[in-house]
Short mmCIF file of C-alpha atoms in Angstrom, two decimals:
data_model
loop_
_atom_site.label_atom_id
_atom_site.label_comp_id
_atom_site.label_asym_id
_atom_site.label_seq_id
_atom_site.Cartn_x
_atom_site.Cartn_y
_atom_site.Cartn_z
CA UNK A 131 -116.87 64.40 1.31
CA UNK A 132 -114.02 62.28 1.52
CA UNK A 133 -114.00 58.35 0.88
CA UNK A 134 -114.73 55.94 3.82
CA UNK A 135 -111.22 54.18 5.14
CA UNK A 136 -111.65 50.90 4.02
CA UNK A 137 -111.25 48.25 6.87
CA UNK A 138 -107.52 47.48 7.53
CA UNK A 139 -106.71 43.63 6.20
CA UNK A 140 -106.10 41.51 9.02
CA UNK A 141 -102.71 40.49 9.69
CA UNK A 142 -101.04 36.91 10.11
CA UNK A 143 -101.08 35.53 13.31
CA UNK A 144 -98.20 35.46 15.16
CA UNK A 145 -95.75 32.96 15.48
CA UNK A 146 -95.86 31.11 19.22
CA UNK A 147 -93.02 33.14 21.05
CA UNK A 148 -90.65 30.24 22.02
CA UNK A 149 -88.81 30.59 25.10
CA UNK A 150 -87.50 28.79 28.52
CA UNK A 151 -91.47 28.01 29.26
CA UNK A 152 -91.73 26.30 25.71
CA UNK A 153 -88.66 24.78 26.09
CA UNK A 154 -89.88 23.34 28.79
CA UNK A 155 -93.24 22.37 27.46
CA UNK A 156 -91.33 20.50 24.78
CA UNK A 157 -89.25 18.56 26.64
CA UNK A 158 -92.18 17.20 28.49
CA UNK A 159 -93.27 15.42 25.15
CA UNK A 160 -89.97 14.92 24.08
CA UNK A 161 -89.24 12.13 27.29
CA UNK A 162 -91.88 10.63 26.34
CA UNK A 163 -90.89 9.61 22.59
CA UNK A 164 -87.16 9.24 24.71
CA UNK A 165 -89.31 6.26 26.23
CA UNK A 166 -90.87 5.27 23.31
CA UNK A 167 -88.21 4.47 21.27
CA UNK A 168 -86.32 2.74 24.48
CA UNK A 169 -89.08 0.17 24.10
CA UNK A 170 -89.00 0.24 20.37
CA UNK A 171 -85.96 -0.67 19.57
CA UNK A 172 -85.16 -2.82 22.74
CA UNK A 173 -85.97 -5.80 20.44
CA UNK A 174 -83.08 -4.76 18.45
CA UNK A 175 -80.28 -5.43 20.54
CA UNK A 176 -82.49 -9.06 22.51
CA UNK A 177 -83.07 -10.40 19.22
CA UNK A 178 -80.56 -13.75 19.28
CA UNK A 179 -82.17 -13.88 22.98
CA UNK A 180 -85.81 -13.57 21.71
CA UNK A 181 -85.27 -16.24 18.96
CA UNK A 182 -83.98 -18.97 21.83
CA UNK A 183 -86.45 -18.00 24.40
CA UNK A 184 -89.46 -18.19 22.18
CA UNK A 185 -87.70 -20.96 19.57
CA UNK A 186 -88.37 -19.37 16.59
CA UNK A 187 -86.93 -19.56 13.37
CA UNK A 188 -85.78 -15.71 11.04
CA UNK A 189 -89.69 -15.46 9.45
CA UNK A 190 -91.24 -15.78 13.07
CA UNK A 191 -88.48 -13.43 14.68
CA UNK A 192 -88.96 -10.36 11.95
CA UNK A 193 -92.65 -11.03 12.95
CA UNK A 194 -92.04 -8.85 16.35
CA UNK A 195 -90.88 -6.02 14.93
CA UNK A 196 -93.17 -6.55 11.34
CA UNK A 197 -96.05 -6.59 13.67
CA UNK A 198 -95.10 -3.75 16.09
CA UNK A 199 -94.08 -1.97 12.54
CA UNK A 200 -97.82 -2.67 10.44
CA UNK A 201 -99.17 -0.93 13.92
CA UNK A 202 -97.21 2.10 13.76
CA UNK A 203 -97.75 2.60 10.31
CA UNK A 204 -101.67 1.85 10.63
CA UNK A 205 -102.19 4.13 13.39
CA UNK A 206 -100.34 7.51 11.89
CA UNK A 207 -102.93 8.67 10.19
CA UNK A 208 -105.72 8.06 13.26
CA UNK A 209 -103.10 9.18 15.69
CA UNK A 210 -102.97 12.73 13.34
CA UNK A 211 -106.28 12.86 13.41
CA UNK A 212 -106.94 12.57 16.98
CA UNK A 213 -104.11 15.25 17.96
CA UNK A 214 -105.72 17.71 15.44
CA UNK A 215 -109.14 16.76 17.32
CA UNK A 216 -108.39 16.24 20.79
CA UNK A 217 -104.81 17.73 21.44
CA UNK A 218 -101.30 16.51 22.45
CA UNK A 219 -101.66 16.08 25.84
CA UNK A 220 -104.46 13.44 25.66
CA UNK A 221 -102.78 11.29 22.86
CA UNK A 222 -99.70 11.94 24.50
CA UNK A 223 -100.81 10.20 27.84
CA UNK A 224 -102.86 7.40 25.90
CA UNK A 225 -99.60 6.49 24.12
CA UNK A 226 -97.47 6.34 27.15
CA UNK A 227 -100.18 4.11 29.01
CA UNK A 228 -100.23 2.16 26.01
CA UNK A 229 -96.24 1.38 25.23
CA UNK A 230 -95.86 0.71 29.22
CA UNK A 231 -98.07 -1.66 29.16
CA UNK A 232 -96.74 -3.26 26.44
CA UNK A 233 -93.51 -3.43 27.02
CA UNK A 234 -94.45 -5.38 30.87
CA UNK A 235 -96.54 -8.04 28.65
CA UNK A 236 -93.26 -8.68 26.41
CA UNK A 237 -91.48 -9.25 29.48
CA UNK A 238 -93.99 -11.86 31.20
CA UNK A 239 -95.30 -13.28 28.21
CA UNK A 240 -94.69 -17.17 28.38
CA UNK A 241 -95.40 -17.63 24.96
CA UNK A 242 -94.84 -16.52 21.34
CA UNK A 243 -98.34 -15.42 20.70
CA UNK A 244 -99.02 -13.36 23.72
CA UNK A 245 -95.67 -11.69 23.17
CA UNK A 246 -96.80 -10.97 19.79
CA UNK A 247 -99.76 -9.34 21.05
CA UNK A 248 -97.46 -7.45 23.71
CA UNK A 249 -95.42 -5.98 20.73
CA UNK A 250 -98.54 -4.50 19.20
CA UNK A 251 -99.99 -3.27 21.86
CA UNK A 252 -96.18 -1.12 22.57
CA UNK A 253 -96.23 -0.29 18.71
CA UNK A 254 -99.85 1.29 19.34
CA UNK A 255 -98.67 3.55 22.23
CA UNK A 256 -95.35 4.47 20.16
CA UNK A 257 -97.64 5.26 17.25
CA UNK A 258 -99.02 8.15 19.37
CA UNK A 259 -95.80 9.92 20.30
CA UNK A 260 -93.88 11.59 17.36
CA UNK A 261 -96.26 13.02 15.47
CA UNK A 262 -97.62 14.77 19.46
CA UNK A 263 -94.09 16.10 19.60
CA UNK A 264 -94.40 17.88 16.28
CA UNK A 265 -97.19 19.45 17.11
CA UNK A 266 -96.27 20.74 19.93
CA UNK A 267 -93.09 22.26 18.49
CA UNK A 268 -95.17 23.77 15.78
CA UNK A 269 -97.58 25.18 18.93
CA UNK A 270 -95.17 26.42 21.31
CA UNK A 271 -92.25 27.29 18.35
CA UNK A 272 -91.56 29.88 15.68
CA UNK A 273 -92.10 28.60 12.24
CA UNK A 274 -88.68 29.45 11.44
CA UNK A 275 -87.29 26.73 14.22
CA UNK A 276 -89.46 24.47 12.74
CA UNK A 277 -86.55 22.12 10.81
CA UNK A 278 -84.35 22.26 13.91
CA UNK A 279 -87.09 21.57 16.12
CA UNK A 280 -88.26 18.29 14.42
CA UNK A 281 -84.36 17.85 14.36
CA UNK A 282 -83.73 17.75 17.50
CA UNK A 283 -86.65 15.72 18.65
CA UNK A 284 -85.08 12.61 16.30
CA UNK A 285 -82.07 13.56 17.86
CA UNK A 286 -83.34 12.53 21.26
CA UNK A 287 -85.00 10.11 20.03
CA UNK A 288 -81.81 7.99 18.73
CA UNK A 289 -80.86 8.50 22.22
CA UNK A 290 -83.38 6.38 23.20
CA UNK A 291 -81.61 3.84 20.33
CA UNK A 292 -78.30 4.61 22.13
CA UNK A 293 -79.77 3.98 26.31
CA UNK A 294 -81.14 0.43 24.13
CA UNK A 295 -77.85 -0.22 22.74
CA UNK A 296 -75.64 0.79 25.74
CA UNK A 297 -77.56 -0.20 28.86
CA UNK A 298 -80.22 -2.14 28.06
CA UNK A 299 -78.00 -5.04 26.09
CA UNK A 300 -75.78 -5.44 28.94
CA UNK A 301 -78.56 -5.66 31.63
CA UNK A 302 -80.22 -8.31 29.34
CA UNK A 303 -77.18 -10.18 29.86
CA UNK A 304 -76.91 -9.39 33.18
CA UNK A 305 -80.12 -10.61 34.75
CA UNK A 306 -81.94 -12.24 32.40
CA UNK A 307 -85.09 -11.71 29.87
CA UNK A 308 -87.93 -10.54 32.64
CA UNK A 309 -86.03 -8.36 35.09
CA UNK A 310 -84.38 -6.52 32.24
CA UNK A 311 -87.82 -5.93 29.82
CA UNK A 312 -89.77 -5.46 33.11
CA UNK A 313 -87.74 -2.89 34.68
CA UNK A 314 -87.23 -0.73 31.56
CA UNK A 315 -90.93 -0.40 32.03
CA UNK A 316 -90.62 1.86 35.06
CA UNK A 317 -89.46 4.40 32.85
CA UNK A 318 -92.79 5.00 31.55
CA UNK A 319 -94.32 5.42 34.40
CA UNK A 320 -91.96 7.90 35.41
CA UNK A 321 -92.37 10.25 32.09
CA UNK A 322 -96.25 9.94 33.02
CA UNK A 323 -96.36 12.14 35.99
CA UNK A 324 -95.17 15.54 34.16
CA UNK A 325 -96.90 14.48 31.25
CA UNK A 326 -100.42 14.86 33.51
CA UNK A 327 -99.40 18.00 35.84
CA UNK A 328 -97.52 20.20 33.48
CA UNK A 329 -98.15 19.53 29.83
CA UNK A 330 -100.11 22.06 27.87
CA UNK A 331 -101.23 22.26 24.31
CA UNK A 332 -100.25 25.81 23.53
CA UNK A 333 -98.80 28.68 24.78
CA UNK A 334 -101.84 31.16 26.39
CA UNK A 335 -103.22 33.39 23.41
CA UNK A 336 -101.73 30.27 20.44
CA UNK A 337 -105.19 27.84 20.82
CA UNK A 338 -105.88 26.83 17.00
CA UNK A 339 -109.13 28.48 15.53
CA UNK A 340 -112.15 26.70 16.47
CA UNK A 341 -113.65 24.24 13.50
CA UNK A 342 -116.38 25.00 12.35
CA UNK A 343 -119.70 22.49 13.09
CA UNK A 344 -119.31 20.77 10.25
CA UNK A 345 -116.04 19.38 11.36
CA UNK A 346 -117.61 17.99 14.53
CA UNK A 347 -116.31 14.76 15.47
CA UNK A 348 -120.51 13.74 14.39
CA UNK A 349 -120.04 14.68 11.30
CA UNK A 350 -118.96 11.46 8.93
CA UNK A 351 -117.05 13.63 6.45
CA UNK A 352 -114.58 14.98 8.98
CA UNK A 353 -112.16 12.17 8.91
CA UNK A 354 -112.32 11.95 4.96
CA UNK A 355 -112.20 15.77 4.40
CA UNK A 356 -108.80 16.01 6.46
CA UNK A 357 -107.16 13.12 4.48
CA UNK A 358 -108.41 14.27 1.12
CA UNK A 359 -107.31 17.62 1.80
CA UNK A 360 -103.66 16.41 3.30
CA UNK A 361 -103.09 14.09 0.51
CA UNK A 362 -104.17 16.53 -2.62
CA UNK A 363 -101.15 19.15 -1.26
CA UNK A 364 -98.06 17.48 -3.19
CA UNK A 365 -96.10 18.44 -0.63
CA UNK A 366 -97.52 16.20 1.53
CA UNK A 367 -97.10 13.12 -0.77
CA UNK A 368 -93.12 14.28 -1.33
CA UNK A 369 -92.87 14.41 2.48
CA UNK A 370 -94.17 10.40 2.59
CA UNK A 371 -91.94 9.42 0.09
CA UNK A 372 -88.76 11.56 0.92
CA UNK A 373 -89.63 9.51 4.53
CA UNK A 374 -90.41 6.62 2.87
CA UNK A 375 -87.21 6.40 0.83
CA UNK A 376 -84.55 7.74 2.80
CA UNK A 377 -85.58 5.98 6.57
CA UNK A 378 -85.41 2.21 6.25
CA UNK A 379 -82.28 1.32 5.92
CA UNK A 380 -81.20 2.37 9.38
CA UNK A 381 -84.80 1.27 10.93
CA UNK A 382 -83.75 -2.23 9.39
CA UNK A 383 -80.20 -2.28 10.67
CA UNK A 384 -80.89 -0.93 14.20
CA UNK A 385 -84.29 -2.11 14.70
CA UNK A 386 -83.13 -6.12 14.37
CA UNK A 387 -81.12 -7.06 11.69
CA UNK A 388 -77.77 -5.10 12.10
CA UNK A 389 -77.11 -7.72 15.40
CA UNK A 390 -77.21 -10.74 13.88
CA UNK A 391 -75.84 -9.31 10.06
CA UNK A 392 -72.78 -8.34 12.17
CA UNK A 393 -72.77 -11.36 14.39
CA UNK A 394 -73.53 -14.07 12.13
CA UNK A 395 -72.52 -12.99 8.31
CA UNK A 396 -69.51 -10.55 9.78
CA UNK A 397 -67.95 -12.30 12.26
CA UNK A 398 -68.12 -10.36 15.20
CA UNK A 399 -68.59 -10.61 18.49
CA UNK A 400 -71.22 -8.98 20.62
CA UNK A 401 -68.96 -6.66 21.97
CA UNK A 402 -67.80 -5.22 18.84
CA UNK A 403 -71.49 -5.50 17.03
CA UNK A 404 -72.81 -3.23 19.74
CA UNK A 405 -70.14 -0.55 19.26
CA UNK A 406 -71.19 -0.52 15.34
CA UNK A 407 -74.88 -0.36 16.51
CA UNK A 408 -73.68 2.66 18.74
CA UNK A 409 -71.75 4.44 15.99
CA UNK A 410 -75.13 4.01 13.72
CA UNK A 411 -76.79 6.20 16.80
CA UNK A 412 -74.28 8.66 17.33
CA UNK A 413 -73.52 9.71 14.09
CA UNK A 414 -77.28 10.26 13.61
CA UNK A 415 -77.33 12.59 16.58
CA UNK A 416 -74.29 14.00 14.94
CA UNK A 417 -75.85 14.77 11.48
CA UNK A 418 -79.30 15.67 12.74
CA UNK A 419 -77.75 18.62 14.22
CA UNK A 420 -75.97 19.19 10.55
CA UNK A 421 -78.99 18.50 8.87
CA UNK A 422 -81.27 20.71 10.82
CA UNK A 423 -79.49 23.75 10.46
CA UNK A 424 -78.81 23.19 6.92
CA UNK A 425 -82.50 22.92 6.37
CA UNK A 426 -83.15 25.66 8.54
CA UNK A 427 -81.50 28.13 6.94
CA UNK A 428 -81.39 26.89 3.54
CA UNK A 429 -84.64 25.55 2.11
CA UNK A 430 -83.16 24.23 -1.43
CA UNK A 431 -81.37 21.99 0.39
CA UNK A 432 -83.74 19.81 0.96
CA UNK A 433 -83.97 17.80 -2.29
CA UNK A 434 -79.99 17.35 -2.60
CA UNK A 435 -79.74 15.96 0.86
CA UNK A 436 -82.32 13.81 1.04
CA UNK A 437 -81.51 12.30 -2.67
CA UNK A 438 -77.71 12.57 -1.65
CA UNK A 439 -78.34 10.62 1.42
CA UNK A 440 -79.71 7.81 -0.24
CA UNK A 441 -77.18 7.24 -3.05
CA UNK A 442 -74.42 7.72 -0.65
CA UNK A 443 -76.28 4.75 1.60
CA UNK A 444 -76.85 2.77 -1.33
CA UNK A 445 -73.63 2.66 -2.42
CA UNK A 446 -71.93 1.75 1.19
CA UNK A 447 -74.32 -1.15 1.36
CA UNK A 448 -73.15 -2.42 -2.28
CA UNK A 449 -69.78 -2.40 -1.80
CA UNK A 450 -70.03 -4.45 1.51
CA UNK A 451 -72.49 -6.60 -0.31
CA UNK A 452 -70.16 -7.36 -2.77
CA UNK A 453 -67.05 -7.18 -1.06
CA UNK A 454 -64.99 -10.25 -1.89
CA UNK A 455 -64.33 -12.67 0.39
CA UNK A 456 -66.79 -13.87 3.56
CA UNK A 457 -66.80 -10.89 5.32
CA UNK A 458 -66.42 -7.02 5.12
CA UNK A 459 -63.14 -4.96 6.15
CA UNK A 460 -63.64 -3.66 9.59
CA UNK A 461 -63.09 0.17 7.82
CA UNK A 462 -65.59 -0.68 5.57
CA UNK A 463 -68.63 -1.61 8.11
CA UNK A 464 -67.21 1.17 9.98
CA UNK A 465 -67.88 3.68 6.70
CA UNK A 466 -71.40 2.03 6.34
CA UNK A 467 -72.77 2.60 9.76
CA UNK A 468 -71.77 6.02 9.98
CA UNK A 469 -73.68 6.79 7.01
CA UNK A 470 -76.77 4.61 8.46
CA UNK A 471 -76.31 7.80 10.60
CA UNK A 472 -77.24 10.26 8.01
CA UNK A 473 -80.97 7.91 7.20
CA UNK A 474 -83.10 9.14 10.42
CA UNK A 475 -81.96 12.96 9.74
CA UNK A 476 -82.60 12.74 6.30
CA UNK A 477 -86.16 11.31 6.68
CA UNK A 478 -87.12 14.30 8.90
CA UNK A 479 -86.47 16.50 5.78
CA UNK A 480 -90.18 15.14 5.11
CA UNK A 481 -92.05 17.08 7.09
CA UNK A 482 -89.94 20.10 6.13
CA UNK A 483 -92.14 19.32 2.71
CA UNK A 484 -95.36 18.67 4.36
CA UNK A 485 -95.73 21.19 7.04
CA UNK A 486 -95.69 24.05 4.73
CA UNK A 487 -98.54 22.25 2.77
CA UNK A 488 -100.69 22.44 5.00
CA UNK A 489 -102.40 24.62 7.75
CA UNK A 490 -102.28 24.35 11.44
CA UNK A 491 -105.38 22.80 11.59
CA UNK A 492 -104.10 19.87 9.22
CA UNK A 493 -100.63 19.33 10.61
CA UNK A 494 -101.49 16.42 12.46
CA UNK A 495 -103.22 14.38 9.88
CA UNK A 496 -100.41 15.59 7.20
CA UNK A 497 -97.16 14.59 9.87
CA UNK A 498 -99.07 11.42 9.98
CA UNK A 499 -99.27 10.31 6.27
CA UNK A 500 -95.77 11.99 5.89
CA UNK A 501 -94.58 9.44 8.99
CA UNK A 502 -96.75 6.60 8.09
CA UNK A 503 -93.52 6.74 4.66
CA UNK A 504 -90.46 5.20 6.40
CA UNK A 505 -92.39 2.26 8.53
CA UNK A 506 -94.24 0.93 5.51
CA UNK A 507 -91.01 1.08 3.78
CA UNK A 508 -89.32 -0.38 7.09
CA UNK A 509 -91.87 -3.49 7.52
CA UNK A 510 -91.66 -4.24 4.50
CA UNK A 511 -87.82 -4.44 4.09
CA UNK A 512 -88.18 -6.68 7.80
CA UNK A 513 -90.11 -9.18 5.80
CA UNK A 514 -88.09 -9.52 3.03
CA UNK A 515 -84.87 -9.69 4.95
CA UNK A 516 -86.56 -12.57 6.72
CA UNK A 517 -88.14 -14.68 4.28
CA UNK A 518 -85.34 -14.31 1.94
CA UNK A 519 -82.75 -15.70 4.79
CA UNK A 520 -84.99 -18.65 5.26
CA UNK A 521 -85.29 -19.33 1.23
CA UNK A 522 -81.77 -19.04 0.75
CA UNK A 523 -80.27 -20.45 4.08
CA UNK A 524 -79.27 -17.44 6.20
CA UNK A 525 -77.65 -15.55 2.98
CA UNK A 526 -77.46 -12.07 3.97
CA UNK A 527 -76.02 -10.81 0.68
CA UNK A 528 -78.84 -12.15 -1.38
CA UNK A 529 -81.33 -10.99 1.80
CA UNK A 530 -80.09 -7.11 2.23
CA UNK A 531 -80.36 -7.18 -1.10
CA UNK A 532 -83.92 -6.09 -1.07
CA UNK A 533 -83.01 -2.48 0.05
CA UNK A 534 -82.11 -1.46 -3.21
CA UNK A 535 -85.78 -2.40 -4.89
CA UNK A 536 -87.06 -0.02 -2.41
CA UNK A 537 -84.85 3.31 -2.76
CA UNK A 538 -84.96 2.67 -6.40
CA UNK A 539 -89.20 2.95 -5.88
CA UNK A 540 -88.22 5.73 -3.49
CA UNK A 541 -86.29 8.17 -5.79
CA UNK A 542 -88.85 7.81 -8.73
CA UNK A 543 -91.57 9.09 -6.83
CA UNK A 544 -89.74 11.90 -5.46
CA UNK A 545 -88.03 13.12 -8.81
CA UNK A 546 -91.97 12.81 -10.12
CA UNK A 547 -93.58 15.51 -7.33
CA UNK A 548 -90.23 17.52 -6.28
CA UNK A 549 -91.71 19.96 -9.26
CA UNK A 550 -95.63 20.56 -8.39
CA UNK A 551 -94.63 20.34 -4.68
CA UNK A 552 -91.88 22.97 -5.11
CA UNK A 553 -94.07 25.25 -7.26
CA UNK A 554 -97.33 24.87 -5.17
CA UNK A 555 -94.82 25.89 -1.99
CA UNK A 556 -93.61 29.28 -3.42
CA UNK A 557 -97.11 29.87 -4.41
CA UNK A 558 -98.02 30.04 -0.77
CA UNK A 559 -94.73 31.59 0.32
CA UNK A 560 -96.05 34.51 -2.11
CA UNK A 561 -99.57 34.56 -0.83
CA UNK A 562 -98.50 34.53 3.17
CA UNK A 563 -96.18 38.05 2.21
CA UNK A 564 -96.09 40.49 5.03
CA UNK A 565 -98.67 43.08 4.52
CA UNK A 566 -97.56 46.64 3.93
CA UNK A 567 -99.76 49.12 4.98
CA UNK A 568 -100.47 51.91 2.34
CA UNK A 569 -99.49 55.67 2.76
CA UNK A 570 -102.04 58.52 4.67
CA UNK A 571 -104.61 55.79 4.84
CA UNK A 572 -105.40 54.68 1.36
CA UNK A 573 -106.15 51.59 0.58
CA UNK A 574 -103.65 49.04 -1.08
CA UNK A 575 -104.13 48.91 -4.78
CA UNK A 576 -103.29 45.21 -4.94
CA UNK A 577 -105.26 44.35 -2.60
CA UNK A 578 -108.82 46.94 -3.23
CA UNK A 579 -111.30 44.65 -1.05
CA UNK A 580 -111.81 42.41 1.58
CA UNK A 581 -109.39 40.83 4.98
CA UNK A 582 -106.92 38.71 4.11
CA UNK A 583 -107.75 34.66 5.25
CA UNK A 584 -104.92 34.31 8.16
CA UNK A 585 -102.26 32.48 7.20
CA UNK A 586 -101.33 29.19 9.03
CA UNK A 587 -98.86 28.93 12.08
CA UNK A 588 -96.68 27.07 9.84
CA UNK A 589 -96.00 28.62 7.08
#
């Protein structure tokens, strides 16, 4: 009598199919971060205005954006945590209620304070949109279109820098502080109505595996067990500090400084500062394309980019730092911002490191310790930049200054966990192998018992 067939393993799942209907799906979420970042980064380009309409001095001006900043970075890892529990659509629409309204309070607000409060309130709802848009390109994409996916979502995203930059800073000037903040708002109440009718979580057949009941949202370990598990994978920690390290110096630059750096320190007039604030955000559209397809298709680039990008950045802001003379060559701070270009491409290269880490059911809580990187590293540098200018009576050599401490921090923690990280990735890549079924029936020999655990969506 022969012997029994042994049960076949059971095969990965398959990858979400993609297509015009994803496409679609994605875009959805991706006008929403569009928004998002509109309202970001609108403080960027008003901040000369916000310092005479609220008369405040540098410290109390890099408070905005510290404070919108601290937000963001506090709420990534909740904001993961509630997309792997509740979905993108829900934190998707809660973020976009929340940045509207915020962004209508910094345009009414009479007074410093409740403009403060305004600023967090719009860095809460912002908090809730990137890491959505991840997941949903890791639900509705291949894996392999992961890189250019998360890509191409910063892309648009700097576009959103670019509408600030281009359109918004000429309406400010235009028609004044509360018809120009106010009517930006409208925008996110036009990205809610496809957001509600035509937003879905998954593509029909993709839904993530159910948890199991002791990952109920009841259960007090579920919160703790997700973070503990995220953080042990050291490709999650590379991920934070590749974003950590490589981010900030653009954030800085475009998110307030750069303005009054080019303005005040340069030179410059408005006019011409805008157009270098516009180069910064089209040469980062420019390289995220580069970057994402160099990612894409070649994993081992990943390292030498990201630590590439940040030598080449510290070394353009050294030799205008040092430049002799008052102020920089025009060549020179044209050189600099188009490699502030390279920053926001180069930061998505860490969660090229931390989605592989981790399985579908952890990508949300792992994007957001992996995103929570750059805005610590951002807020902080906003502080500095501000409290140093005070101390030392607006000197923006000694005050920029402070980005080097950072990268330096930056690059030792990723030349520590580049190895484990590495290693523990091709240790899945091995595991996650195609199976190959064995001749006339018999079983595999290297693999005698048991179904295989799935592997995850992302790997």
């Amino acid at each position: 009598m022969s012997a029994p067939v042994p049960a076949p393993r059971t095969a990965p799942p398959l990858d979400p199919p993609g297509g015009r209907k994803a496409l679609a799906v994605w875009s959805i979420g991706v006008a929403v971060y569009f928004v998002a970042v509109i309202f970001r980064t609108s403080l960027g380009v008003a901040g000369l205005e916000a310092a005479d309409r609220f008369h405040v001095n540098a410290s109390a001006l890099s408070t905005f954006s510290l404070l919108q900043l601290l937000v963001y970075a506090g709420m990534q890892i909740p904001v993961g945590l509630m997309v792997d529990r509740l979905g993108t659509k829900k934190v998707l629409t809660l973020g976009a209620v929340l940045f509207t309204a915020g962004q209508i309070g910094f345009a009414l607000s009479p007074s410093y304070g409740m403009a403060l409060a305004a600023r967090a309130l719009l860095g809460c709802g912002d908090a809730m949109t990137f890491i959505s848009v991840l997941r949903l390109g890791t639900r509705w994409f291949p894996a392999r279109r992961g890189p250019l996916m998360a890509q191409l979502a910063g892309l648009v995203g700097m576009a959103g820098n670019l509408v600030s930059t281009l359109v918004l800073a000429p309406v400010l000037h235009g028609v004044g502080w509360v018809p120009a903040f106010a009517g930006s708002a409208v925008a996110g109440l036009i990205v809610l109505v496809p957001l509600t009718l035509f937003l879905r979580d998954h593509p029909d057949g993709h839904a993530p595996a159910p948890m199991s009941a002791s990952g109920t949202p009841g259960a007090g370990g579920f919160v703790r067990r997700q973070i503990a598990a995220s953080w042990r994978e050291p490709g999650t920690r590379l991920g934070l500090w590749v974003h950590f390290t490589t981010q900030f110096p653009a954030m800085v630059f475009l998110l307030l400084w750069g303005m009054p750096f080019l303005v005040e320190a340069q030179g410059l007039s408005r006019t011409t500062a805008g157009g270098l604030l516009t180069l910064v955000v089209a040469a980062n559209m420019g390289f995220g394309l580069l970057y994402g397809q160099l990612v894409g298709r070649r994993q081992s680039a990943r390292i030498p980019l990201a630590l590439g990008t940040v030598g080449v950045t510290a070394l353009l802001w050294a030799a205008v730092l040092v430049y002799p003379g008052d102020r920089a060559p025009m060549w020179l701070l044209v050189v600099l911002c188009v490699v502030l270009g390279t920053c926001g491409p180069a930061s998505m290269i860490g969660f090229d490191f931390a989605r592989p880490a981790n399985p579908a059911e952890r990508q949300g809580t792992a994007s957001g310790i992996t995103n929570m990187g750059g805005f610590l590293a951002s807020m902080t540098t906003l502080l500095a930049v501000g409290v140093l200018l005070d101390a030392t009576g607006d000197n923006y050599r000694i005050a920029f200054s402070s980005v080097f401490f950072l990268e330096v921090l930056g690059i030792t923690q990723i030349l520590r966990l580049r190895g484990r990280a590495l290693a523990r990735e091709r240790e899945r890549a091995h595991d996650r192998r195609p199976v190959v079924p064995a001749p006339s029936g018999e079983p595999d020999p290297s693999h005698p018992s048991g179904p295989v655990a799935p592997a995850s969506a992302s790997a």
